[in-house]
CSV table of N, CA and C in Angstrom, one decimal:
chain,number,residue,atom,x,y,z
R,1,MET,N,260.7,-28.4,247.1
R,1,MET,CA,262.0,-27.8,247.4
R,1,MET,C,263.6,-28.8,246.8
R,2,THR,N,264.1,-27.9,246.0
R,2,THR,CA,265.0,-28.6,245.6
R,2,THR,C,266.3,-28.5,246.4
R,3,PRO,N,267.3,-29.5,246.2
R,3,PRO,CA,268.7,-29.5,246.6
R,3,PRO,C,269.4,-28.2,246.8
R,4,GLY,N,269.4,-27.4,245.3
R,4,GLY,CA,269.8,-26.2,245.2
R,4,GLY,C,269.4,-25.2,246.0
R,5,ARG,N,268.0,-25.5,246.7
R,5,ARG,CA,267.5,-24.2,246.8
R,5,ARG,C,267.9,-24.1,248.6
R,6,ASN,N,267.9,-25.5,249.1
R,6,ASN,CA,268.5,-25.7,250.3
R,6,ASN,C,269.6,-25.1,250.7
R,7,VAL,N,270.6,-25.3,249.7
R,7,VAL,CA,272.0,-24.8,249.7
R,7,VAL,C,272.0,-23.1,250.0
R,8,THR,N,271.4,-22.7,249.0
R,8,THR,CA,271.2,-21.0,249.1
R,8,THR,C,270.8,-20.5,250.3
R,9,MET,N,269.5,-21.2,250.9
R,9,MET,CA,269.3,-20.9,252.0
R,9,MET,C,270.1,-21.1,253.6
R,10,PHE,N,270.6,-21.7,253.2
R,10,PHE,CA,271.5,-22.4,254.5
R,10,PHE,C,273.0,-21.4,254.1
R,11,LEU,N,273.2,-21.1,252.9
R,11,LEU,CA,274.5,-20.2,253.1
R,11,LEU,C,273.6,-18.9,253.3
R,12,ARG,N,272.4,-18.3,252.8
R,12,ARG,CA,272.0,-17.0,253.1
R,12,ARG,C,272.2,-16.6,254.6
R,13,ALA,N,271.3,-18.0,255.5
R,13,ALA,CA,271.1,-17.8,257.1
R,13,ALA,C,272.6,-17.9,257.6
R,14,GLY,N,273.8,-18.5,256.8
R,14,GLY,CA,274.8,-18.2,257.8
R,14,GLY,C,275.3,-16.8,257.4
R,15,LEU,N,275.6,-16.5,256.1
R,15,LEU,CA,275.9,-15.4,256.1
R,15,LEU,C,275.2,-14.2,256.8
R,16,LEU,N,273.9,-14.2,257.2
R,16,LEU,CA,273.3,-13.1,258.0
R,16,LEU,C,273.4,-13.3,259.3
R,17,LEU,N,274.3,-14.5,259.8
R,17,LEU,CA,274.5,-14.8,260.8
R,17,LEU,C,275.6,-14.3,261.7
R,18,ILE,N,276.8,-14.8,260.9
R,18,ILE,CA,278.1,-13.9,260.3
R,18,ILE,C,278.0,-12.2,260.7
R,19,ILE,N,277.1,-12.0,259.6
R,19,ILE,CA,277.1,-10.4,259.7
R,19,ILE,C,276.1,-9.9,261.2
R,20,CYS,N,275.3,-10.7,261.6
R,20,CYS,CA,275.0,-10.6,262.7
R,20,CYS,C,276.1,-10.4,264.2
R,21,ILE,N,277.1,-11.4,263.8
R,21,ILE,CA,278.1,-11.6,265.0
R,21,ILE,C,278.9,-10.7,264.6
R,22,TRP,N,279.3,-10.2,263.5
R,22,TRP,CA,280.4,-9.2,263.0
R,22,TRP,C,280.0,-7.8,263.1
R,23,LEU,N,278.9,-7.4,263.0
R,23,LEU,CA,278.4,-5.6,262.8
R,23,LEU,C,278.6,-5.4,264.5
R,24,PRO,N,278.1,-6.1,265.5
R,24,PRO,CA,278.6,-5.3,266.7
R,24,PRO,C,279.7,-5.2,267.3
R,25,SER,N,280.9,-6.2,266.7
R,25,SER,CA,282.3,-5.8,267.1
R,25,SER,C,282.6,-4.6,266.7
R,26,LEU,N,282.1,-3.8,265.7
R,26,LEU,CA,282.3,-2.6,265.1
R,26,LEU,C,282.7,-1.7,266.1
R,27,ALA,N,282.0,-1.4,266.9
R,27,ALA,CA,281.2,-0.7,268.0
R,27,ALA,C,281.4,-1.1,269.1
R,28,SER,N,283.0,-0.9,269.7
R,28,SER,CA,283.1,-1.1,271.2
R,28,SER,C,282.7,0.2,272.3
R,29,ALA,N,282.4,-0.5,273.5
R,29,ALA,CA,282.0,0.4,274.5
R,29,ALA,C,282.6,-0.2,275.8
R,30,GLU,N,283.2,0.9,276.6
R,30,GLU,CA,283.5,0.7,277.8
R,30,GLU,C,283.0,1.4,279.0
R,31,PHE,N,282.5,0.3,279.9
R,31,PHE,CA,281.7,1.3,281.1
R,31,PHE,C,282.5,1.4,282.2
R,32,TYR,N,282.6,2.1,283.1
R,32,TYR,CA,283.5,2.7,284.1
R,32,TYR,C,282.4,3.1,285.3
R,33,ARG,N,283.0,2.3,286.4
R,33,ARG,CA,281.8,2.4,287.7
R,33,ARG,C,282.9,3.5,288.5
R,34,TYR,N,282.3,4.4,289.2
R,34,TYR,CA,283.0,5.2,290.1
R,34,TYR,C,282.0,5.7,291.0
R,35,LYS,N,282.5,6.4,292.3
R,35,LYS,CA,282.1,6.8,293.1
R,35,LYS,C,281.8,8.6,293.0
R,36,ASP,N,280.7,9.1,293.2
R,36,ASP,CA,280.6,10.6,293.1
R,36,ASP,C,280.8,11.4,294.8
R,37,GLU,N,281.0,12.4,294.7
R,37,GLU,CA,281.6,12.7,295.8
R,37,GLU,C,280.6,12.8,297.1
R,38,ASN,N,279.2,12.0,297.0
R,38,ASN,CA,277.9,12.0,297.5
R,38,ASN,C,278.0,10.7,297.8
R,39,GLY,N,279.5,9.8,297.6
R,39,GLY,CA,279.4,8.3,298.0
R,39,GLY,C,278.6,7.4,297.0
R,40,VAL,N,277.9,8.1,296.1
R,40,VAL,CA,276.7,7.1,295.3
R,40,VAL,C,277.8,6.5,294.3
R,41,THR,N,277.1,5.5,294.0
R,41,THR,CA,278.2,4.4,292.6
R,41,THR,C,277.4,5.2,291.3
R,42,ARG,N,278.1,5.4,290.7
R,42,ARG,CA,277.9,5.5,289.3
R,42,ARG,C,278.1,5.0,287.9
R,43,PHE,N,278.0,4.6,286.8
R,43,PHE,CA,278.4,4.0,285.6
R,43,PHE,C,277.9,5.5,284.7
R,44,THR,N,279.8,5.3,283.9
R,44,THR,CA,279.2,6.0,282.2
R,44,THR,C,280.1,5.4,281.6
R,45,ASP,N,280.0,5.8,280.1
R,45,ASP,CA,280.7,5.4,279.1
R,45,ASP,C,282.0,6.6,279.3
R,46,ASN,N,282.1,7.7,279.8
R,46,ASN,CA,282.6,8.6,279.4
R,46,ASN,C,283.9,8.7,280.4
R,47,LEU,N,285.3,8.6,280.1
R,47,LEU,CA,286.1,8.2,281.0
R,47,LEU,C,286.6,9.7,281.8
R,48,ALA,N,286.3,10.9,281.4
R,48,ALA,CA,286.6,12.3,281.4
R,48,ALA,C,285.4,12.5,282.6
R,49,GLU,N,284.4,11.7,282.8
R,49,GLU,CA,283.6,12.2,284.1
R,49,GLU,C,284.1,11.3,285.2
R,50,VAL,N,285.1,10.2,285.0
R,50,VAL,CA,285.3,9.5,286.3
R,50,VAL,C,286.6,10.7,286.8
R,51,PRO,N,286.2,10.7,288.5
R,51,PRO,CA,287.4,11.2,288.8
R,51,PRO,C,289.2,10.9,288.8
R,52,GLU,N,289.9,11.7,288.5
R,52,GLU,CA,291.6,11.1,288.0
R,52,GLU,C,291.9,9.8,289.1
R,53,ASP,N,291.0,9.8,290.4
R,53,ASP,CA,291.9,9.1,291.7
R,53,ASP,C,291.3,8.0,291.5
R,54,GLN,N,290.0,7.8,290.8
R,54,GLN,CA,289.3,6.3,290.5
R,54,GLN,C,289.3,6.1,289.0
R,55,GLN,N,290.1,6.7,288.4
R,55,GLN,CA,290.5,6.0,286.6
R,55,GLN,C,291.3,4.9,286.8
R,56,PRO,N,290.7,3.9,285.9
R,56,PRO,CA,291.5,2.6,285.7
R,56,PRO,C,293.1,2.9,285.4
R,57,LYS,N,293.9,2.3,286.1
R,57,LYS,CA,295.2,2.3,285.6
R,57,LYS,C,295.9,1.3,284.8
R,58,SER,N,296.1,1.3,283.9
R,58,SER,CA,296.4,0.7,282.9
R,58,SER,C,298.2,0.7,282.5
R,59,TYR,N,298.5,2.0,282.7
R,59,TYR,CA,299.9,1.8,282.0
R,59,TYR,C,300.7,2.0,283.2
R,60,LYS,N,301.9,1.1,283.0
R,60,LYS,CA,302.6,0.7,284.2
R,60,LYS,C,304.3,1.3,283.9
R,61,GLU,N,304.8,1.6,284.9
R,61,GLU,CA,305.8,2.6,284.6
R,61,GLU,C,307.2,1.7,284.3
R,62,PRO,N,307.9,1.8,284.0
R,62,PRO,CA,309.4,1.0,283.8
R,62,PRO,C,309.5,0.2,285.5
R,63,ASP,N,309.7,1.2,286.5
R,63,ASP,CA,310.0,0.6,287.5
R,63,ASP,C,309.2,-0.3,288.0
R,64,ASP,N,308.2,-0.4,287.8
R,64,ASP,CA,307.3,-1.6,288.3
R,64,ASP,C,308.1,-2.9,287.8
R,65,PHE,N,308.7,-2.9,287.1
R,65,PHE,CA,309.7,-4.2,286.4
R,65,PHE,C,311.1,-4.2,286.9
R,66,LEU,N,311.4,-3.4,288.0
R,66,LEU,CA,312.8,-3.2,288.3
R,66,LEU,C,313.0,-4.0,289.7
R,67,THR,N,313.7,-4.4,290.0
R,67,THR,CA,314.8,-5.0,291.9
R,67,THR,C,314.8,-4.2,292.5
R,68,PRO,N,314.3,-4.6,293.7
R,68,PRO,CA,314.9,-3.6,294.6
R,68,PRO,C,315.9,-2.6,294.6
R,69,GLU,N,317.1,-3.6,294.1
R,69,GLU,CA,318.5,-2.7,293.9
R,69,GLU,C,318.4,-1.5,293.0
R,70,GLN,N,317.8,-2.3,291.7
R,70,GLN,CA,317.7,-1.4,290.3
R,70,GLN,C,317.2,-0.1,291.0
R,71,ARG,N,316.2,-0.1,291.5
R,71,ARG,CA,314.9,0.9,292.1
R,71,ARG,C,315.9,1.9,293.0
R,72,ALA,N,316.5,1.3,293.9
R,72,ALA,CA,317.5,2.2,294.6
R,72,ALA,C,318.3,2.5,294.2
R,73,GLU,N,319.3,2.0,293.0
R,73,GLU,CA,320.4,2.6,292.3
R,73,GLU,C,319.5,3.9,291.7
R,74,LYS,N,318.2,3.6,291.0
R,74,LYS,CA,317.6,4.6,290.1
R,74,LYS,C,317.0,5.7,291.2
R,75,ALA,N,316.9,5.4,292.1
R,75,ALA,CA,316.6,6.7,293.2
R,75,ALA,C,317.9,7.4,293.6
R,76,ARG,N,319.1,6.9,294.0
R,76,ARG,CA,320.1,7.3,294.1
R,76,ARG,C,320.6,8.4,292.6
R,77,ASN,N,320.5,7.9,291.5
R,77,ASN,CA,320.8,8.7,290.6
R,77,ASN,C,319.9,9.6,290.6
R,78,GLU,N,318.8,9.6,290.6
R,78,GLU,CA,317.9,11.0,290.5
R,78,GLU,C,318.0,11.5,291.5
R,79,LEU,N,318.4,11.4,292.4
R,79,LEU,CA,318.6,12.4,293.5
R,79,LEU,C,320.2,13.1,293.3
R,80,LEU,N,321.1,12.2,292.8
R,80,LEU,CA,322.1,13.2,292.2
R,80,LEU,C,322.0,14.2,290.9
R,81,GLU,N,321.2,14.1,290.0
R,81,GLU,CA,320.7,14.5,289.2
R,81,GLU,C,320.2,16.1,289.6
R,82,ASP,N,319.3,15.8,290.7
R,82,ASP,CA,318.7,16.8,291.3
R,82,ASP,C,319.5,17.6,292.0
R,83,ARG,N,320.7,17.3,292.7
R,83,ARG,CA,321.3,18.0,293.2
R,83,ARG,C,322.2,18.8,292.5
R,84,LYS,N,322.7,18.4,291.4
R,84,LYS,CA,323.8,18.7,290.4
R,84,LYS,C,322.7,19.8,289.6
R,85,ALA,N,321.5,19.7,289.4
R,85,ALA,CA,320.6,20.7,288.7
R,85,ALA,C,320.6,21.8,289.5
R,86,ARG,N,320.2,21.6,291.4
R,86,ARG,CA,320.0,22.7,292.2
R,86,ARG,C,321.4,23.8,292.3
R,87,GLU,N,322.5,22.7,292.3
R,87,GLU,CA,324.0,23.6,292.5
R,87,GLU,C,324.1,24.4,291.1
R,88,THR,N,323.5,23.8,290.2
R,88,THR,CA,324.1,24.8,288.7
R,88,THR,C,322.9,25.9,288.8
R,89,ALA,N,321.6,25.5,289.3
R,89,ALA,CA,320.9,26.9,289.2
R,89,ALA,C,321.0,27.8,290.4
R,90,GLN,N,321.7,27.4,291.4
R,90,GLN,CA,322.2,28.2,292.9
R,90,GLN,C,323.7,29.1,292.0
R,91,ARG,N,324.3,28.3,291.6
R,91,ARG,CA,325.5,29.2,290.7
R,91,ARG,C,325.0,30.2,289.8
R,92,GLU,N,324.3,29.8,288.8
R,92,GLU,CA,323.5,30.6,287.8
R,92,GLU,C,322.9,31.9,288.7
R,93,GLU,N,322.5,31.9,289.6
R,93,GLU,CA,321.6,32.7,290.6
R,93,GLU,C,322.9,33.7,290.9
R,94,GLU,N,323.7,32.8,292.0
R,94,GLU,CA,324.7,33.7,292.2
R,94,GLU,C,325.4,34.8,291.2
R,95,LYS,N,325.4,34.1,290.1
R,95,LYS,CA,326.3,34.6,288.9
R,95,LYS,C,325.5,35.8,288.8
R,96,ASN,N,324.4,35.8,288.8
R,96,ASN,CA,323.1,37.0,288.2
R,96,ASN,C,323.0,37.9,289.1
R,97,ARG,N,323.1,37.5,290.2
R,97,ARG,CA,323.4,38.5,291.7
R,97,ARG,C,324.7,39.1,291.4
R,98,LYS,N,325.7,38.5,291.3
R,98,LYS,CA,327.1,39.5,290.7
R,98,LYS,C,327.0,40.4,289.9
R,99,GLU,N,326.5,40.1,288.8
R,99,GLU,CA,326.2,41.1,287.7
R,99,GLU,C,325.4,41.8,288.0
R,100,GLU,N,324.4,41.5,288.5
R,100,GLU,CA,323.5,42.6,288.9
R,100,GLU,C,324.0,43.6,290.1
R,101,LYS,N,324.7,43.1,290.8
R,101,LYS,CA,325.6,44.1,291.8
R,101,LYS,C,326.7,44.6,290.9
R,102,LYS,N,327.2,44.1,289.9
R,102,LYS,CA,328.2,45.2,289.1
R,102,LYS,C,327.5,46.0,288.8
R,103,SER,N,326.7,46.0,287.8
R,103,SER,CA,325.9,47.0,287.1
R,103,SER,C,325.3,48.0,288.1
R,104,SER,N,325.0,47.6,289.0
R,104,SER,CA,324.5,48.2,290.2
R,104,SER,C,325.2,49.5,290.3
R,105,LEU,N,326.6,48.8,290.9
R,105,LEU,CA,327.4,49.5,291.1
R,105,LEU,C,328.2,50.2,290.3
R,106,LYS,N,328.2,50.5,288.9
R,106,LYS,CA,328.4,51.3,288.1
R,106,LYS,C,327.2,52.2,288.2
R,107,GLY,N,326.1,52.2,288.2
R,107,GLY,CA,325.0,52.9,288.0
R,107,GLY,C,325.0,53.8,289.0
R,108,MET,N,325.7,53.7,290.2
R,108,MET,CA,325.6,54.3,291.4
R,108,MET,C,327.0,54.8,291.3
R,109,LYS,N,328.0,54.9,291.1
R,109,LYS,CA,329.0,55.2,290.3
R,109,LYS,C,328.4,56.5,289.3
R,110,LYS,N,327.9,56.1,288.7
R,110,LYS,CA,327.7,57.4,287.7
R,110,LYS,C,326.9,58.3,288.2
R,111,GLU,N,326.1,57.9,289.2
R,111,GLU,CA,325.1,58.9,289.6
R,111,GLU,C,325.7,59.9,290.7
R,112,LYS,N,326.5,59.3,291.2
R,112,LYS,CA,327.7,60.0,292.1
R,112,LYS,C,328.2,61.1,291.3
R,113,ALA,N,328.9,60.3,290.4
R,113,ALA,CA,329.6,61.4,289.6
R,113,ALA,C,328.7,62.9,289.0
R,114,ALA,N,327.4,62.2,288.5
R,114,ALA,CA,326.7,63.5,288.1
R,114,ALA,C,326.1,64.5,289.4
R,115,LEU,N,326.1,63.8,290.5
R,115,LEU,CA,326.0,64.9,291.4
R,115,LEU,C,327.0,65.6,292.0
R,116,ASP,N,328.1,65.0,291.4
R,116,ASP,CA,329.5,65.9,292.1
R,116,ASP,C,329.6,67.1,291.1
R,117,ALA,N,329.5,66.6,289.9
R,117,ALA,CA,329.0,67.8,288.5
R,117,ALA,C,328.4,68.5,289.0
R,118,GLU,N,327.0,68.1,289.4
R,118,GLU,CA,326.2,69.1,289.6
R,118,GLU,C,326.5,70.1,291.0
R,119,TYR,N,327.0,69.4,292.1
R,119,TYR,CA,327.4,70.4,293.3
R,119,TYR,C,328.6,71.2,292.3
R,120,ALA,N,329.5,71.0,291.9
R,120,ALA,CA,330.7,71.7,291.2
R,120,ALA,C,329.9,73.0,290.7
R,121,LYS,N,328.9,72.8,289.8
R,121,LYS,CA,328.3,73.8,289.0
R,121,LYS,C,327.5,74.4,290.3
R,122,ILE,N,326.8,74.0,291.0
R,122,ILE,CA,326.3,75.2,292.2
R,122,ILE,C,327.4,75.8,293.1
R,123,ARG,N,328.6,75.3,293.5
R,123,ARG,CA,329.4,76.0,293.7
R,123,ARG,C,330.0,77.3,292.8
R,124,GLN,N,330.0,76.9,291.5
R,124,GLN,CA,330.4,78.3,290.8
R,124,GLN,C,329.3,79.4,290.6
R,125,ASP,N,327.9,78.9,290.7
R,125,ASP,CA,327.2,79.6,290.8
R,125,ASP,C,326.9,80.6,292.2
R,126,GLU,N,327.3,80.1,293.0
R,126,GLU,CA,327.2,80.5,294.2
R,126,GLU,C,328.0,81.5,294.1
R,127,GLN,N,330.0,81.4,293.8
R,127,GLN,CA,330.6,82.2,293.7
R,127,GLN,C,330.3,83.7,292.6
R,128,ALA,N,329.9,83.2,291.5
R,128,ALA,CA,329.5,84.2,291.0
R,128,ALA,C,328.5,85.4,291.6
R,129,LEU,N,327.0,84.5,292.0
R,129,LEU,CA,326.4,85.6,292.6
R,129,LEU,C,327.1,86.4,293.9
R,130,VAL,N,327.9,86.0,294.6
R,130,VAL,CA,328.8,86.4,295.6
R,130,VAL,C,329.8,87.4,295.0
R,131,LYS,N,330.3,87.2,294.1
R,131,LYS,CA,331.0,88.3,293.2
R,131,LYS,C,330.2,89.4,292.8
R,132,GLU,N,329.1,89.2,292.4
R,132,GLU,CA,328.3,90.1,291.4
R,132,GLU,C,327.7,91.0,292.5
R,133,LYS,N,326.8,90.6,293.8
R,133,LYS,CA,326.5,91.1,295.2
R,133,LYS,C,328.0,92.0,295.5
R,134,GLU,N,329.0,91.7,295.7
R,134,GLU,CA,330.2,92.2,296.2
R,134,GLU,C,330.3,93.9,295.1
R,135,LYS,N,330.2,93.3,294.0
R,135,LYS,CA,330.5,94.7,293.4
R,135,LYS,C,329.6,95.9,293.7
R,136,GLY,N,328.2,95.9,293.9
R,136,GLY,CA,327.4,96.6,294.4
R,136,GLY,C,326.6,96.6,293.6
R,137,LEU,N,325.2,96.8,293.9
R,137,LEU,CA,324.0,97.1,293.3
R,137,LEU,C,323.5,98.6,293.4
R,138,ALA,N,323.4,99.1,292.0
R,138,ALA,CA,323.1,100.3,292.2
R,138,ALA,C,322.1,100.7,292.2
R,139,THR,N,320.8,99.9,290.9
R,139,THR,CA,319.9,99.8,290.8
R,139,THR,C,318.5,99.0,291.5
R,140,SER,N,317.4,99.6,291.4
R,140,SER,CA,316.6,98.2,292.2
R,140,SER,C,316.0,97.6,291.2
R,141,ALA,N,316.2,97.8,290.1
R,141,ALA,CA,315.8,96.8,288.5
R,141,ALA,C,317.6,95.9,289.1
R,142,ALA,N,318.5,95.9,289.6
R,142,ALA,CA,319.6,95.2,289.3
R,142,ALA,C,319.3,94.6,290.8
R,143,ILE,N,319.2,95.1,291.6
R,143,ILE,CA,318.9,94.3,293.1
R,143,ILE,C,317.5,93.4,292.8
R,144,LYS,N,316.5,93.6,292.1
R,144,LYS,CA,315.2,92.6,292.0
R,144,LYS,C,316.0,91.5,290.9
R,145,ALA,N,316.8,91.8,289.8
R,145,ALA,CA,317.4,90.8,289.8
R,145,ALA,C,318.4,89.8,290.1
R,146,GLN,N,319.0,90.5,291.1
R,146,GLN,CA,319.7,89.7,292.0
R,146,GLN,C,319.0,88.9,292.8
R,147,ASN,N,318.0,89.1,293.3
R,147,ASN,CA,316.8,88.6,294.2
R,147,ASN,C,316.5,87.5,293.4
R,148,GLU,N,315.8,87.7,291.8
R,148,GLU,CA,315.2,86.5,291.0
R,148,GLU,C,316.6,85.2,291.0
R,149,LYS,N,317.8,85.9,291.1
R,149,LYS,CA,319.1,84.8,290.7
R,149,LYS,C,319.1,84.4,291.8
R,150,MET,N,319.1,84.8,293.2
R,150,MET,CA,319.1,84.4,294.0
R,150,MET,C,318.2,83.2,294.6
R,151,LEU,N,316.7,83.3,294.3
R,151,LEU,CA,315.8,82.4,294.4
R,151,LEU,C,315.9,81.3,293.4
R,152,ARG,N,316.2,81.1,292.5
R,152,ARG,CA,316.6,80.3,291.3
R,152,ARG,C,317.6,79.4,292.1
R,153,PHE,N,318.9,80.5,292.6
R,153,PHE,CA,319.7,79.5,293.0
R,153,PHE,C,319.3,78.9,294.3
R,154,LYS,N,318.6,79.2,295.3
R,154,LYS,CA,318.2,78.5,296.1
R,154,LYS,C,317.2,77.1,295.7
R,155,GLU,N,316.3,77.4,294.6
R,155,GLU,CA,315.7,76.5,294.1
R,155,GLU,C,316.5,75.4,293.5
R,156,LYS,N,317.9,75.4,293.0
R,156,LYS,CA,318.5,74.4,292.6
R,156,LYS,C,319.4,74.0,293.5
R,157,VAL,N,319.5,74.5,294.6
R,157,VAL,CA,320.1,73.9,295.8
R,157,VAL,C,319.2,72.7,296.8
R,158,ALA,N,318.0,73.4,296.8
R,158,ALA,CA,317.2,72.5,297.5
R,158,ALA,C,317.1,71.0,296.3
R,159,GLU,N,316.8,71.0,294.8
R,159,GLU,CA,316.7,70.2,294.0
R,159,GLU,C,318.2,69.4,294.1
R,160,TYR,N,318.9,69.9,294.1
R,160,TYR,CA,320.4,69.2,294.7
R,160,TYR,C,320.4,68.6,296.0
R,161,LYS,N,319.8,69.0,297.1
R,161,LYS,CA,319.8,68.4,298.5
R,161,LYS,C,318.7,67.3,298.4
R,162,GLU,N,317.6,67.2,297.5
R,162,GLU,CA,316.6,66.2,297.3
R,162,GLU,C,317.4,64.7,296.6
R,163,LYS,N,318.1,65.3,295.6
R,163,LYS,CA,318.7,64.0,294.5
R,163,LYS,C,319.9,63.7,295.5
R,164,GLN,N,320.7,64.5,296.2
R,164,GLN,CA,321.5,64.3,297.3
R,164,GLN,C,320.9,62.9,298.3
R,165,LYS,N,319.9,63.3,298.8
R,165,LYS,CA,319.0,62.8,299.8
R,165,LYS,C,318.6,61.2,299.3
R,166,ALA,N,317.9,61.2,298.2
R,166,ALA,CA,317.7,59.9,297.1
R,166,ALA,C,318.9,59.1,297.0
R,167,TYR,N,320.1,59.8,296.9
R,167,TYR,CA,321.1,58.8,296.6
R,167,TYR,C,321.6,58.2,297.5
R,168,THR,N,321.7,58.9,298.7
R,168,THR,CA,322.4,58.2,300.0
R,168,THR,C,321.1,57.3,300.4
R,169,GLU,N,319.8,57.4,300.4
R,169,GLU,CA,319.0,56.1,300.8
R,169,GLU,C,319.2,54.7,299.8
R,170,LYS,N,319.5,55.5,298.2
R,170,LYS,CA,319.6,54.2,297.7
R,170,LYS,C,320.9,53.8,297.7
R,171,LEU,N,322.3,54.3,298.5
R,171,LEU,CA,323.4,54.4,298.8
R,171,LEU,C,323.3,53.1,299.8
R,172,ASP,N,322.8,53.4,300.7
R,172,ASP,CA,322.1,52.4,301.5
R,172,ASP,C,321.7,51.3,301.7
R,173,THR,N,320.6,51.3,301.1
R,173,THR,CA,320.1,50.1,300.2
R,173,THR,C,321.0,49.0,300.0
R,174,PHE,N,321.9,49.6,298.9
R,174,PHE,CA,322.8,49.0,298.0
R,174,PHE,C,324.0,48.4,299.0
R,175,ASN,N,324.2,48.9,299.9
R,175,ASN,CA,325.2,48.7,301.5
R,175,ASN,C,324.6,47.6,301.9
R,176,SER,N,323.4,47.8,302.1
R,176,SER,CA,323.1,46.6,303.2
R,176,SER,C,322.6,45.3,302.4
R,177,THR,N,322.2,45.3,300.9
R,177,THR,CA,322.2,44.3,300.5
R,177,THR,C,323.7,43.6,300.0
R,178,LYS,N,324.7,44.3,300.2
R,178,LYS,CA,325.9,43.8,299.8
R,178,LYS,C,326.3,43.2,300.8
R,179,ASN,N,325.8,43.7,301.8
R,179,ASN,CA,326.6,42.8,303.0
R,179,ASN,C,326.1,41.8,303.4
R,180,LYS,N,324.6,41.2,303.0
R,180,LYS,CA,323.9,40.3,303.0
R,180,LYS,C,324.7,38.9,302.4
């Protein structure tokens, strides 16, 4: 063996040793220990399998580095912010309720106006029927036509009464919510 050959073998062995040490460092593995629902200790390399309450806690909140006075100040500030947010939400909710009541009131007024107009039309129809009846009905065909008109009139009155009843119920509900 020649001295040059020894150096080459030494370099090869050193390079092989470095590769053997360096290669495993490319792959890292973390193993986690946890207890399952039966109390059995388990090991896994998948963090997703570990229950959340048993996962390692490496993240630290900025609170962890605060003094007790700073924590108290931060808690007061958060409490004030929460109160402001609640008050703002309540004001918005109250504003929305008022707007809803206004629009509901406008709708109730429109419905009342429509009912009043329908009532006026019914009164006109009634007066026309009474005048026609007072003129006298000479033929049986005229009497039949008058009876049909009376039946249609009675149907209109019944429909109007149903609408009036529904409106009254709506109005009572509106008034009860307004008083709250």
